[in-house]
Tab-separated table of C-alpha atoms in Angstrom:
chain	number	residue	atom	x	y	z
K	1	GLN	CA	0.000	0.000	0.000
K	2	ILE	CA	1.009	3.585	-0.677
K	3	VAL	CA	-0.398	6.026	1.882
K	4	ASN	CA	-0.607	9.804	1.492
K	5	LYS	CA	-0.806	11.351	4.961
K	6	SER	CA	-0.114	14.865	3.728
K	7	SER	CA	-2.600	17.642	2.997
K	8	VAL	CA	-1.691	17.878	-0.694
K	9	PRO	CA	-2.202	15.438	-3.575
K	10	VAL	CA	0.856	13.510	-4.753
K	11	GLU	CA	1.672	11.480	-7.836
K	12	PHE	CA	3.485	8.162	-7.729
K	13	SER	CA	5.133	5.917	-10.293
K	14	TRP	CA	7.109	2.701	-10.130
K	15	ARG	CA	10.480	3.185	-11.822
K	16	ALA	CA	13.171	0.837	-13.062
K	17	PHE	CA	16.051	2.945	-11.710
K	18	GLN	CA	16.829	4.263	-8.248
K	19	THR	CA	17.784	7.789	-9.292
K	20	GLU	CA	17.143	10.235	-12.106
K	21	VAL	CA	20.879	10.225	-12.800
K	22	GLU	CA	20.738	6.512	-13.626
K	23	GLU	CA	17.701	7.104	-15.844
K	24	ASN	CA	19.477	9.827	-17.797
K	25	LYS	CA	22.559	7.634	-18.158
K	26	LYS	CA	20.433	4.858	-19.635
K	27	LYS	CA	18.708	7.302	-21.974
K	28	SER	CA	22.086	8.636	-23.129
K	29	GLN	CA	23.193	5.087	-23.933
K	30	LEU	CA	20.019	4.433	-25.918
K	31	ILE	CA	20.329	7.706	-27.837
K	32	ALA	CA	23.990	6.983	-28.638
K	33	GLN	CA	22.937	3.575	-29.941
K	34	LEU	CA	20.221	5.210	-32.058
K	35	ASN	CA	22.754	7.668	-33.495
K	36	ASP	CA	25.019	4.789	-34.515
K	37	GLU	CA	22.101	2.951	-36.117
K	38	GLU	CA	21.037	6.092	-37.981
K	39	SER	CA	24.568	6.673	-39.301
K	40	GLU	CA	24.827	3.073	-40.455
K	41	GLU	CA	21.401	3.159	-42.103
K	42	ARG	CA	22.221	6.469	-43.803
K	43	MET	CA	25.485	5.076	-45.175
K	44	ILE	CA	23.652	2.048	-46.581
K	45	LEU	CA	21.046	4.364	-48.092
K	46	GLU	CA	23.670	6.550	-49.776
K	47	GLU	CA	25.492	3.509	-51.165
K	48	SER	CA	22.227	2.133	-52.506
K	49	ASN	CA	21.367	5.445	-54.174
K	50	LEU	CA	24.849	5.604	-55.721
K	51	GLU	CA	24.449	2.129	-57.215
K	52	GLU	CA	21.037	3.073	-58.606
K	53	SER	CA	22.521	6.266	-60.047
K	54	ILE	CA	25.243	4.362	-61.886
K	55	ALA	CA	22.725	1.833	-63.196
K	56	GLU	CA	20.401	4.566	-64.491
K	57	SER	CA	23.300	6.356	-66.170
K	58	LEU	CA	24.281	3.194	-68.013
K	59	ASP	CA	20.710	2.425	-69.042
K	60	SER	CA	19.833	5.968	-70.171
K	61	ASP	CA	20.190	7.000	-73.819
K	62	ASP	CA	22.247	9.969	-75.051
K	63	SER	CA	19.141	12.084	-75.573
K	64	TYR	CA	18.413	12.096	-71.810
K	65	ASP	CA	19.594	15.248	-70.036
K	66	GLU	CA	22.395	14.201	-67.676
K	67	ASP	CA	21.929	17.268	-65.506
K	68	GLU	CA	18.235	16.510	-65.117
K	69	LEU	CA	19.096	12.928	-64.194
K	70	ASN	CA	21.488	14.144	-61.499
K	71	ARG	CA	18.920	16.570	-60.107
K	72	LYS	CA	16.321	13.800	-59.995
K	73	GLN	CA	18.691	11.513	-58.114
K	74	GLU	CA	19.646	14.272	-55.675
K	75	ARG	CA	15.994	15.002	-54.923
K	76	ALA	CA	15.297	11.312	-54.316
K	77	GLN	CA	18.295	10.980	-52.014
K	78	THR	CA	17.430	14.151	-50.096
K	79	LYS	CA	13.872	12.921	-49.579
K	80	ALA	CA	15.066	9.519	-48.356
K	81	ILE	CA	17.587	11.050	-45.941
K	82	THR	CA	14.985	13.514	-44.619
K	83	THR	CA	12.530	10.678	-44.007
K	84	LEU	CA	15.241	8.716	-42.215
K	85	ALA	CA	16.141	11.714	-40.026
K	86	ARG	CA	12.503	12.255	-39.052
K	87	LYS	CA	12.166	8.591	-38.144
K	88	TYR	CA	15.109	8.661	-35.736
K	89	GLN	CA	14.150	12.088	-34.408
K	90	SER	CA	10.778	10.645	-33.421
K	91	ILE	CA	12.425	7.651	-31.728
K	92	ARG	CA	14.875	9.880	-29.832
K	93	LYS	CA	12.010	12.062	-28.631
K	94	ALA	CA	10.183	8.983	-27.351
K	95	VAL	CA	13.305	7.907	-25.446
K	96	GLU	CA	13.780	11.368	-23.928
K	97	GLU	CA	10.146	11.497	-22.775
K	98	ASP	CA	10.105	7.925	-21.481
K	99	LEU	CA	9.459	7.786	-17.720
K	100	MET	CA	11.486	4.577	-17.495
K	101	LEU	CA	8.717	2.808	-15.627
K	102	PHE	CA	9.336	-0.572	-14.034
K	103	GLN	CA	9.195	-3.447	-16.521
K	104	ASP	CA	9.978	-7.087	-15.910
K	105	GLU	CA	9.026	-10.406	-17.534
K	106	ILE	CA	8.582	-12.144	-14.178
K	107	PHE	CA	7.158	-9.467	-11.872
K	108	THR	CA	4.459	-6.935	-12.769
K	109	ILE	CA	3.028	-4.114	-10.663
K	110	GLU	CA	-0.423	-2.606	-11.137
K	111	PRO	CA	-1.052	0.259	-11.260
K	112	LEU	CA	2.363	1.488	-12.372
K	113	GLN	CA	1.487	5.126	-11.742
K	114	GLY	CA	-1.309	7.241	-10.374
K	115	LYS	CA	-2.405	10.093	-8.125
K	116	LEU	CA	-3.116	10.042	-4.404
K	117	TRP	CA	-5.383	12.628	-2.837
K	118	PRO	CA	-4.750	13.884	0.724
K	119	ASN	CA	-5.271	11.269	3.446
K	120	THR	CA	-5.938	8.441	1.004
K	121	GLU	CA	-4.175	5.212	0.151
K	122	ILE	CA	-3.867	2.846	-2.781
K	123	THR	CA	-3.081	-0.849	-2.992
K	124	CYS	CA	-0.666	-1.939	-5.709
K	125	CYS	CA	-0.882	-5.540	-6.873
K	126	VAL	CA	2.332	-7.458	-7.605
K	127	THR	CA	2.021	-10.461	-9.924
K	128	PHE	CA	4.692	-13.161	-10.007
K	129	LYS	CA	4.913	-15.321	-13.152
K	130	PRO	CA	7.938	-17.631	-12.925
K	131	GLN	CA	9.077	-19.286	-16.134
K	132	GLY	CA	10.793	-22.178	-14.420
K	133	PRO	CA	11.724	-23.717	-11.056
K	134	LEU	CA	14.217	-20.948	-10.266
K	135	HIS	CA	14.761	-18.174	-7.732
K	136	TYR	CA	13.886	-14.715	-9.049
K	137	SER	CA	14.607	-11.286	-7.607
K	138	CYS	CA	14.544	-7.663	-8.734
K	139	THR	CA	13.894	-4.193	-7.315
K	140	ALA	CA	11.298	-1.583	-8.223
K	141	PHE	CA	11.577	2.024	-7.053
K	142	CYS	CA	8.563	4.116	-6.086
K	143	ASN	CA	8.949	7.731	-7.179
K	144	ILE	CA	6.701	10.153	-5.284
K	145	THR	CA	6.433	13.858	-6.049
K	146	CYS	CA	8.171	16.112	-3.520
K	147	SER	CA	10.159	13.149	-2.184
K	148	GLU	CA	13.936	13.347	-2.488
K	149	GLU	CA	14.534	9.610	-2.617
K	150	ARG	CA	12.734	6.807	-4.392
K	151	LEU	CA	11.456	4.031	-2.167
K	152	PRO	CA	12.877	0.589	-3.056
K	153	LEU	CA	10.657	-2.492	-3.176
K	154	ASN	CA	12.605	-5.746	-3.320
K	155	LEU	CA	10.704	-8.473	-5.147
K	156	THR	CA	11.725	-12.100	-4.693
K	157	GLY	CA	10.056	-15.388	-5.516
K	158	GLN	CA	10.745	-19.063	-5.996
K	159	GLY	CA	9.299	-20.769	-9.031
K	160	ILE	CA	7.903	-24.222	-8.264
K	161	GLY	CA	7.760	-26.716	-11.107
K	162	PRO	CA	5.234	-29.507	-11.622
K	163	LYS	CA	5.332	-32.399	-9.182
K	164	ALA	CA	4.620	-35.810	-10.641
K	165	ALA	CA	5.348	-39.209	-9.144
K	166	LEU	CA	5.319	-42.798	-10.384
K	167	SER	CA	3.548	-45.467	-8.381
K	168	ILE	CA	6.780	-47.478	-8.317
K	169	LYS	CA	10.407	-46.436	-8.666
K	170	GLU	CA	12.008	-49.855	-9.101
K	171	TRP	CA	10.673	-53.152	-10.366
K	172	ASP	CA	12.341	-56.570	-10.389
K	173	ILE	CA	10.485	-58.468	-13.104
K	174	GLY	CA	12.387	-61.695	-12.413
K	175	ASP	CA	13.128	-64.378	-15.001
K	176	ILE	CA	11.225	-64.106	-18.277
K	177	PHE	CA	11.256	-66.668	-21.104
K	178	VAL	CA	12.586	-65.540	-24.495
K	179	ASN	CA	9.827	-64.156	-26.743
K	180	TYR	CA	7.367	-64.346	-23.863
K	181	LYS	CA	5.224	-61.239	-23.574
K	182	HIS	CA	4.713	-59.889	-20.090
K	183	THR	CA	2.708	-56.752	-19.225
K	184	TYR	CA	2.912	-54.608	-16.114
K	185	SER	CA	0.996	-51.528	-15.049
K	186	ILE	CA	2.348	-48.375	-13.460
K	187	ALA	CA	0.633	-45.119	-12.609
K	188	ILE	CA	1.832	-41.547	-12.908
K	189	GLU	CA	0.155	-38.957	-10.705
K	190	ASN	CA	0.223	-35.182	-10.418
K	191	LYS	CA	0.869	-34.250	-6.792
K	192	GLY	CA	1.501	-30.549	-7.384
K	193	ASP	CA	-0.646	-27.448	-7.711
K	194	ILE	CA	-0.115	-26.843	-11.432
K	195	THR	CA	-0.768	-28.815	-14.608
K	196	CYS	CA	1.932	-31.362	-15.376
K	197	TYR	CA	3.078	-32.405	-18.855
K	198	TYR	CA	5.110	-35.603	-18.982
K	199	LYS	CA	7.095	-37.302	-21.733
K	200	LEU	CA	9.247	-40.418	-21.855
K	201	ILE	CA	12.864	-39.722	-22.799
K	202	PRO	CA	13.890	-41.888	-25.802
K	203	TYR	CA	15.901	-45.010	-24.987
K	204	GLU	CA	18.027	-47.057	-27.415
K	205	THR	CA	19.764	-49.752	-25.368
K	206	PRO	CA	19.508	-53.397	-26.543
K	207	PHE	CA	17.137	-54.463	-23.782
K	208	GLY	CA	15.532	-51.036	-23.387
K	209	SER	CA	14.132	-51.322	-26.897
K	210	LYS	CA	12.275	-54.482	-25.821
K	211	PHE	CA	10.003	-52.463	-23.525
K	212	PHE	CA	6.843	-50.930	-24.965
K	213	PHE	CA	4.770	-48.270	-23.198
K	214	SER	CA	1.059	-47.820	-23.882
K	215	LYS	CA	1.547	-44.070	-23.472
K	216	THR	CA	4.765	-42.087	-23.728
K	217	GLU	CA	3.482	-38.560	-23.100
K	218	GLY	CA	0.461	-36.810	-21.693
K	219	LYS	CA	-1.052	-34.161	-19.465
K	220	LEU	CA	-2.029	-34.424	-15.809
K	221	GLY	CA	-4.488	-31.911	-14.419
K	222	VAL	CA	-4.852	-30.492	-10.926
K	223	LYS	CA	-8.495	-31.203	-10.130
K	224	GLU	CA	-9.302	-33.609	-12.965
K	225	ASN	CA	-7.265	-36.297	-14.730
K	226	GLN	CA	-4.641	-36.198	-11.993
K	227	ARG	CA	-3.640	-39.825	-12.496
K	228	GLU	CA	-3.003	-42.056	-15.508
K	229	VAL	CA	-2.217	-45.752	-15.740
K	230	ILE	CA	0.442	-46.834	-18.230
K	231	ASP	CA	0.872	-50.427	-19.388
K	232	VAL	CA	4.460	-51.564	-19.847
K	233	THR	CA	5.028	-54.612	-22.048
K	234	PHE	CA	8.322	-56.523	-22.162
K	235	GLN	CA	9.144	-59.062	-24.869
K	236	SER	CA	12.732	-59.995	-25.668
K	237	ASP	CA	14.255	-62.220	-28.322
K	238	ILE	CA	17.743	-62.055	-26.790
K	239	LEU	CA	19.215	-63.690	-23.699
K	240	GLY	CA	20.998	-62.017	-20.829
K	241	GLU	CA	20.673	-60.026	-17.649
K	242	PHE	CA	19.710	-56.378	-17.842
K	243	SER	CA	19.039	-53.327	-15.734
K	244	GLU	CA	17.249	-50.485	-17.482
K	245	THR	CA	16.377	-46.986	-16.294
K	246	PHE	CA	13.583	-45.085	-18.002
K	247	ARG	CA	13.337	-41.361	-17.409
K	248	TRP	CA	10.277	-39.136	-17.732
């Protein structure tokens, strides 16, 4: 919550940087990058126009006024360069006017900015969207009018992946006759709070290829379809002892 206990209205905004100095430094870097891109694009444009000019000169007949051709090419190049300059001028202006509000792929804050009247408060909602089972952290800075320093808000979270479990982890199937087909059943169950997608990792060992699974991939829900039974069939035409590990 942000609380305004003063007698005057204040504006707030969540920023990506702690100070205005850091914001301006970032903007300067972006503008310098834009200047380099503009120079490179202008050079390519001039080279392209020069190649077109040479091609037109070779293709034109003697009756065509060479001076008029040059003037036409100069006008076209001037127009293209002017359009390019306006494009980058517009982008630079957008960078200069950018408030550098807080942006993050994992954490979001709503609202990002607003106005607080005297003796009122507002609740900002932070949403955490982890993209994997990892630890995430970042800092947002609350900028309030008439306040010298921005207030830091440290955001941390731990992403939790899907939790699935097999009904058995190890199975001794004993002695099996050659070419005899034997079928077993195992279950895979979702024991977490999010949907689980499972898939059997390919196996290519001599005995591993003698196992056949009725289902090699699927989806386990949270409230429905939390559990699936998979039939495992073993039939081997070769002799020998084996120990196979199948990973999901």
